Amino acid sequence: MKYSYYPGCSLGATAREYDLSTHAVCSHLGVELAELEDWSCCGASSAHSTNHVLAGALPARNIALAQEAGHDLVVPCAACYNRLKRTDSLLAEDPRQRRELEELCQFTYTGTVAVRSLLELMDAVGLSRIQEAVVRPLSGLKLAPYYGCLLVRPASVRRGDNPDHPRALDQIMEAAGATVCHWSYKTDCCGGALSIARAGIVKELVDKILDMAVDAGASALVTACPLCVANLEMRRSRRHTLPVLYFTELLAVAMGLEGTRAWFRKHLVDPYPLLRSLGLVG
Amino acid sequence: MAVFQEQVKPTGAVMVVGGGISGMQSALDLAEAGFRVYLVDRAPAIGGTMARLDKTFPTNDCAMCIMSPKLVDCGRHLDIEIITGATVKEVAGEPGALKVRLEQRPRYVELEKCTACGDCTRVCPVDVPNEFDAGLGSRKAIYKLYSQATPNAFAIEKNGVSPCRAACPAGVNAHGYVALARAGKWNEAWELIRRALPFPSVCGRVCNHPCEEECYRAQIDAPVAIRTLKRYITHRAMDGAAREPRQPSGRPVAIVGAGPAGLTCAAQLARRGYAPTVFEALPVPGGMMRVGIPEYRLPKDLVAREVALVEQEGVKITTSRALGRDFSIDDLFVQGFAAVFLALGAHQSQQLGIPGEDLPGVLPAIPFLREVALGSRPVLGGRVAVIGGGNTAMDAARTARRLGAAHVTIVYRRTEGEITALPEEIAEAREEGIEFLMLASPLAFSGTGRLESISCIRNRLGEPDASGRRRPLPVPGSEFTLKVDTAIVAVGQRTDPEVLARLGLELTRWGTIAADRTTMATSRPGVFAGGDVVTGPSMLVDAVGDGNAAALAIDAYLRGDGSASLAVRPARERVVESRANPGLTPRARRVTPRLLDVERRVSSFEEVALSLTEEEAMAEAARCLNCAVCCECQQCVAVCGPKAIDHGDAVRIRELDVGAVILSPGFDLFDARARTEYGYGIYPNVVSSMEFERMLSASGPFQGHVTRPSDGQEPRRVAFIQCVGSRDTECGQEYCSAVCCMYATKEAIIAQEHIPGLAATVFYMDVRAFGKEFEYYYSRAQADHGIRYEKCVVSTVKELQVNKNLVLRFRRADGTMGEEEFDLVVLSLGLRPPASARELAAAAGVQLDEYGFCVSPALSPGATSRPGVFVAGAFREPKDIPETVIDASCAAARAAELLSPARGTLTRKKEYPPEKDVTGRPPRVGVFVCHCGINIGSVIDVPSVVNFASRLPGVVWAEEFLFTCSQDSIERMVQRIEEHALNRVVVASCTPRTHEALFRESIRAAGLNPYLFELANIREQSSWVHRFDSRAATAKARDLVSMAVAKARLLQPIAGQEFTIDHSALVVGGGASGMAAALSLAGQGFQVHLVEKEAALGGNLRHLQRTLEGDDVGAVLDDLIAAMRSHPLISVHLESTVVSTSGYLGNYATRIQGPDGELEVKHGVVLLATGASEGRSPEYGLGRHPAVLTQLEFEERLAAGELPGTVAMIQCAGSREPGRPYCSRICCSEAVKNALYLKELSPGSTVVVFYRDVRTYGFKEKYYRKAREQGVIFVQYDVEEKPTVRYSGAGIEVEALDPVLGERILVRPDYLVLSTGVVPNDNAHLSQVFKVPLTQDGFYSEAHLKLRPVEFAADGIYLCGLAHGPKLLEESLAQARAAAVRAVGLLAKPVVTGKGSVARVNARRCTACGLCVNACPYDARAIDAKTGAAEVRAILCQGCGACVVACPSGASELKGFEKRQIMAMIDAALAEEV
């Protein structure tokens, strides 16, 4: 299984541990990730709300590159994924916009490569395969799977999982032996792009999500979005202690892979004490 | 109206498709009007959705209570044939002569035999969610849809076979025994397994369980542990298994080999009456079960016990007799065996074929295991290698470990991925310290004198081979040596080739016997073969399957039956598709049997896997999804007293000739899971409106106790979310479902009655309380019940994990966001076309609209796109019950008009023998006491009641029946009446509601007057209510019987009086509804007199221009008038009014004042269609300012060509306020119509509509949306803050608060158009003349708001149109036809027979006080001026008895309930026991 890999801006910076754990897990599962050559910004942070043309052209350029590379494109960041996925569906379904974007990016859209989130990649790998790779089941770890607002919306583009009650991440974590908490805030917005401009609003949203995760009995949140992790760790009230982890980090723990300790250090809320108390890490 | 060629007479029968309230009404109307009716329903009973409802709005009547009389009428009507479980496949032919092809699903229960005793449900082990209860609670696979179901009989739901069952090579009914285990019926489960498998405790341990591989439960979590359950069942049941041995008789059959195949075949043959003898080469029977599988997996005493059970079946086993050594096949035939079955097995180990294999210390696995099984304990040394990767290799390795080998290594040439042993075997071997050496092959065994080492080579995996597994390829240079003391070779087994070669039978190229896999026949006639000797080494269940197949084949061969089915297991095609819903079904952990400690395991041959506990077993069985629903365990067949169950029932095709078809399949509810933001199906405390309805219902799954699904607590705060699947383009449900606002209001009110103090909030967009009396109901909900109505759209529902409460987030009318917590959320689901709509429409050849409902032209209600096929009810458009009933009668009228020439041609009449005269004869009473299966008999001592009854005075015969209502009992009862000259009959059984009519008819068939019958209800009134006190129940039953006999002695024959009637109708009112009714009546062949007060026909139609849908009203009016003029049966009296009337039902004489003076008209029935008018309240300047118009006036101006630039409309002008509190229903649609009309004529115009709630119900919603899309501005106002209107010179200013903007807006319109509503005409006079009631609003008051919307309580008087209440033109036209066909129900009868049990007056005692006249609700009482006493109009009397109670002098009496009869009953009740 070979894929083109689109890290986006955060996986080289704030979400370094997401990048590293993704590579570790994928390689362990026999999935080859080849970074997309000459990839550029997807436009998620501001382009899509300020410039209509750029909002389409930035993702389209990357889709054009992926098409050239000839492999499905894996996008770990939820915001990048959302931009790329929506643009891909525009290219597929709106002939007028497709012509415009093709002209701008100088390519012919063929629809031959699919844009996939990491969750979708795991779906392609198969839960049984993941389960087989687990050597240290995450027993005792109670997780609130948090998808955020971007991974599963809009439902018309991201078909398959229930847009308000997705299960993909839940199933992956169950396959890794964790206990998944039932809660209904898994797709609520954490405040995303408002983190800098309206930190007060974000704090309110983040606290609500963390409160609800605690009520649900979770001892940690698990997610697949760098923006969510940043917000949930940074914009919270002091009373909250819940760690937030990328699902790839936990898969790496369950698969007994090396290097997890270094990733945990990159978190603002250290997940190590929790995982150690459960005997999941040494 | 269809015109037939003169000579062709249409077929006088109609098929009604769909047996809900709509279908029942159509059926009853048509049957009463003289047509034969086929009432077809997909379900096993009629009743439709209404049967599921708790209460109905706005009267809060119990839905079932008001509906059940119609159920009973449909069930009993001679001219209605109910066909259940049926779908329409094709409708061919022309209107009047249609041919309908029906496909009727098997019911598996014979309607004629089933007595509905319910014994079958008590034994059925299969629980499935009860869809009648919206999935709440459960029902059995054999079930009655609901307790009052018609037909009153059970049905089995069978959806093919479950995958587990079809997967079993032996044909074991896995679903069946799992279901029985779920119910704790261990013996029954064991018996069921043993039907196909004589070795349940063996298979319960070592089967490779192909059933579990197919189990759909795996899609949710993990397969049901079927094998483990089987083991537990044997553990529970086998001890009680000893039984009388069967003596072999019949033709002898020889079976060679006492393994699983041979013994199974023998057991099955013995059960079929043959005398099988089994010849076994080994000294013990059991084959591989006995000598192959080690003790620790399968204790040998269990094999012995199950073999002994086979012998008990009548099987003779001879051991140490080997084929080819001790006897030949020829010998067997010479000895007289009729057939031979060869099941030799495969007991010789395959060899590796490498050097040194004959060295001592190299052991073939099969002989090794056999010797150990037979008791020897070979010394193996400390290091043992086992070559191979199958189950035999595991067995050999683990056996070696137990024999003391410290190091046991399994050498396998591939990897663990390719290994064939079961995963649990490998895991257990690992636990016991067995090592695995993968990707290695032995090259040679070496040693001096004895094995010392094995030289091996490493492998890598190449491409897949024929088995699909990757082929091992040796890696050059990787040779190595393994030091061992013993090697066990487990690389396969076979049958001794030398033996096979001498048999003289054809062999395959693999050296096995060539036998047909279906007939099991070998190349020699009479010789059959199966098991490993044919298949090569295979699994135990495969061998058992071969044994079963061979028994079938040998039986067929010996009987010479070439067509017998030889299938051991159900065909693959019959396997149901998975309905497992991974998201919805709660996960449940699969049971894992505990294992013996490893230390004890390796030091003994004790059984490794331990048994389950009873709780574990039942919980595991409960994980079964019951994929096929019925598991065919046959428990029901065993208990069914009347032998009504037939599991072999099959699909039937019926072709029926009918003149017309009415489609009324009803509707489905929207699937709330599509609105994911509400969390239905995910949050337990979010329920659908139907689930809530069933929770409220006393007959529902919780007996009316409203509780939260999550914790069983009573909810205190309940939210209703409206428009879930209505008015929602996103989910393809653009239209309004018309009923949800009211049903939510009703559910809120009723919930409050259940839980005092409950706070209910309804989240809505517009409250559409548009129907008759609805606005009052809505007002009371707010004022009296404090139900809160919050106008907003709920954006999300969240669940709080601490208490499972729900948080609703919504935007209030003022723009602020709200969050509120509730205990329970009810989603008001919209209505959808039924799932069957497309299939039905295609079969019936009718078109569906864009939503999937049936196309029906608005102004031709009931018609479809195909002549001769009509539509009624919610299949046409979502609608409430009264509209549905009207629709149903309207469709019936259309069919009756079409088929009028054939009226009465196919109706049935029951012929009875002449009635015996019993007057003056002493009573000879027969008493029949019913066991009702075990319903009565298990509580009441029936024989003692019979004995008691036989000694009562007047009783000459007493007898008991298992089911008195079954066909044979009824025949016997008729016979007893003859034999013993009985002249009074008492049945002591169940309720008269369901059974009195049957028994009365039965004694009538024996020549007795039906009223010489009395029923004692000893079930509902005794055995059911006193089920825990047998003595008291029996005593009470005796009392009840004694009372019934006391009354029966005094019974007298009663005859219903016959009346002649005038077969013509008087219609009052010449508007749309009056004309439509007159035309329908005339079209059905009846004379009509129509009275109209104006000089011209037409009524309000003369002012209307068009309908909302764009139909031209003028053209409709012209057509109606032309038809009226040309119809020979209609006489119109213009400028005439009704002065007075005399007479009643069937015989009226009415005086009419016309332009030429007074005249008298004689007629049998009356239809009131006197219309209503547009309101004119002076509010907002109407009548004072020329630019203030009503909607009708505005419509006329538009039609005249005026095009105002700006128009303001104010809705509810004078409506929904004190003074005129009702909603006029049509104004919102009319305003939208005129707004769109103006926009169409002048797109640049501005229209602003000030409204309170936009009530564009049903498909009218589409036009409301269109109006908004076209720029019509809708501004909502509250009644406390109405728009203000000012006049400045010629101009008008309208000012109002716009709640969306939060600001006041000002409009200066050219016209201010007021929706002034509908006001009744002066109905007081006619209500006096015909003695019919009015509502508080001045409209006529029908007999019942829900189910009798076109008739008055007194028979013979009907109503329709605006006089009944505000409604749209299309609704008036439908109601007119409905009223007409109800009237025809009377007019079509040559004579009318009154009820038998009516009141009578003893004139000598009567003082003419008139109290009875007031008490009678049916107008059946009057004071006869001539006699000076009260009289009874027997034709009107319904036998309710109110007059008897009211009469102070005892002059009134009810036939059949006379005073002396009642007193005799009381005396009997109080008498000391005789």
Coordinates of N, CA, C and O in Angstrom, one line a residue, chain B residues 88-130:
Chain B
V88 N -50.5 -7.0 -3.8 CA -51.1 -6.9 -5.2 C -49.9 -7.0 -6.2 O -49.0 -6.3 -6.1
K89 N -50.0 -8.0 -7.1 CA -49.0 -8.2 -8.1 C -49.3 -7.5 -9.4 O -48.5 -7.1 -10.1
E90 N -50.6 -7.6 -9.8 CA -51.0 -7.0 -11.0 C -52.5 -6.7 -11.0 O -53.3 -7.4 -10.5
V91 N -52.8 -5.6 -11.7 CA -54.2 -5.3 -11.9 C -54.4 -5.1 -13.4 O -53.8 -4.2 -14.0
A92 N -55.1 -6.0 -14.0 CA -55.3 -6.0 -15.5 C -56.8 -5.7 -15.8 O -57.6 -5.8 -14.9
G93 N -57.1 -5.4 -17.0 CA -58.4 -5.2 -17.4 C -58.9 -3.8 -17.5 O -58.1 -2.8 -17.4
E94 N -60.2 -3.6 -17.6 CA -60.8 -2.3 -17.8 C -61.6 -2.0 -16.6 O -62.0 -2.9 -15.8
P95 N -61.9 -0.7 -16.4 CA -62.8 -0.3 -15.3 C -64.1 -1.1 -15.3 O -64.7 -1.2 -16.4
G96 N -64.5 -1.6 -14.2 CA -65.7 -2.4 -14.2 C -65.4 -3.9 -14.4 O -66.2 -4.8 -13.9
A97 N -64.3 -4.2 -15.0 CA -64.0 -5.6 -15.2 C -62.4 -5.8 -15.1 O -61.7 -5.9 -16.0
L98 N -62.0 -5.7 -13.8 CA -60.6 -5.8 -13.5 C -60.2 -7.2 -13.0 O -61.1 -7.9 -12.4
K99 N -59.0 -7.6 -13.3 CA -58.5 -8.9 -12.8 C -57.3 -8.6 -11.9 O -56.4 -8.0 -12.4
V100 N -57.4 -9.0 -10.6 CA -56.3 -8.7 -9.7 C -55.6 -9.9 -9.4 O -56.2 -10.9 -9.0
R101 N -54.2 -9.9 -9.5 CA -53.4 -11.0 -9.1 C -52.8 -10.7 -7.7 O -52.1 -9.7 -7.6
L102 N -53.0 -11.6 -6.8 CA -52.5 -11.4 -5.4 C -51.5 -12.4 -5.1 O -51.7 -13.6 -5.5
E103 N -50.5 -12.0 -4.3 CA -49.6 -13.0 -3.8 C -49.8 -13.0 -2.3 O -49.6 -12.0 -1.6
Q104 N -50.2 -14.2 -1.7 CA -50.5 -14.3 -0.3 C -49.3 -15.1 0.4 O -49.1 -16.2 0.1
R105 N -48.7 -14.4 1.3 CA -47.6 -15.0 2.0 C -48.2 -16.1 2.9 O -49.3 -15.9 3.5
P106 N -47.4 -17.2 3.2 CA -48.0 -18.2 4.1 C -48.1 -17.6 5.5 O -47.2 -16.8 5.9
R107 N -49.1 -18.0 6.2 CA -49.4 -17.6 7.5 C -48.9 -18.7 8.5 O -48.6 -18.4 9.7
Y108 N -48.8 -19.9 8.0 CA -48.4 -21.1 8.8 C -49.4 -21.4 9.9 O -49.1 -22.3 10.7
V109 N -50.5 -20.7 10.0 CA -51.5 -21.0 10.9 C -52.8 -21.0 10.2 O -53.1 -20.0 9.5
E110 N -53.6 -22.0 10.3 CA -54.9 -22.0 9.5 C -55.9 -21.2 10.2 O -56.3 -21.4 11.4
L111 N -56.4 -20.2 9.5 CA -57.4 -19.2 10.1 C -58.6 -19.9 10.7 O -59.1 -19.6 11.8
E112 N -59.1 -20.9 9.9 CA -60.3 -21.6 10.3 C -60.1 -22.4 11.6 O -61.1 -22.6 12.4
K113 N -58.9 -22.9 11.8 CA -58.7 -23.7 13.0 C -58.2 -23.0 14.2 O -58.5 -23.4 15.3
C114 N -57.5 -21.9 14.0 CA -56.9 -21.2 15.1 C -58.0 -20.6 16.0 O -58.9 -19.9 15.5
T115 N -57.9 -20.8 17.3 CA -58.9 -20.3 18.2 C -58.4 -19.1 19.0 O -59.0 -18.6 19.9
A116 N -57.1 -18.7 18.7 CA -56.5 -17.6 19.3 C -56.3 -17.8 20.8 O -56.3 -16.8 21.6
C117 N -56.1 -19.0 21.2 CA -56.0 -19.3 22.7 C -54.6 -18.8 23.2 O -54.5 -18.5 24.4
G118 N -53.6 -18.7 22.3 CA -52.3 -18.2 22.7 C -51.4 -19.2 23.3 O -50.3 -18.9 23.8
D119 N -51.8 -20.5 23.4 CA -50.9 -21.5 24.0 C -49.5 -21.5 23.2 O -48.5 -21.8 23.8
C120 N -49.6 -21.3 21.9 CA -48.4 -21.4 21.1 C -47.3 -20.3 21.6 O -46.2 -20.5 21.6
T121 N -47.8 -19.1 21.9 CA -46.9 -18.0 22.2 C -46.2 -18.4 23.5 O -45.0 -17.9 23.8
R122 N -46.8 -19.1 24.4 CA -46.2 -19.5 25.7 C -45.0 -20.4 25.5 O -44.1 -20.4 26.3
V123 N -45.0 -21.2 24.4 CA -43.9 -22.1 24.2 C -42.9 -21.6 23.2 O -41.8 -22.1 23.1
C124 N -43.2 -20.6 22.4 CA -42.3 -20.2 21.4 C -41.1 -19.6 22.0 O -41.2 -18.7 22.9
P125 N -39.9 -20.0 21.7 CA -38.7 -19.5 22.4 C -38.1 -18.3 21.7 O -37.2 -17.7 22.3
V126 N -38.7 -17.8 20.6 CA -38.0 -16.7 19.9 C -38.7 -15.4 20.3 O -39.9 -15.2 20.1
D127 N -37.8 -14.5 20.8 CA -38.3 -13.2 21.1 C -37.7 -12.2 20.1 O -36.5 -12.2 19.8
V128 N -38.6 -11.5 19.5 CA -38.1 -10.4 18.5 C -38.8 -9.1 18.9 O -39.8 -9.1 19.5
P129 N -38.2 -8.0 18.5 CA -38.8 -6.7 18.9 C -40.2 -6.6 18.3 O -40.4 -7.1 17.2
N130 N -41.1 -6.1 19.0 CA -42.5 -6.0 18.6 C -42.7 -4.7 17.8 O -42.7 -3.6 18.3

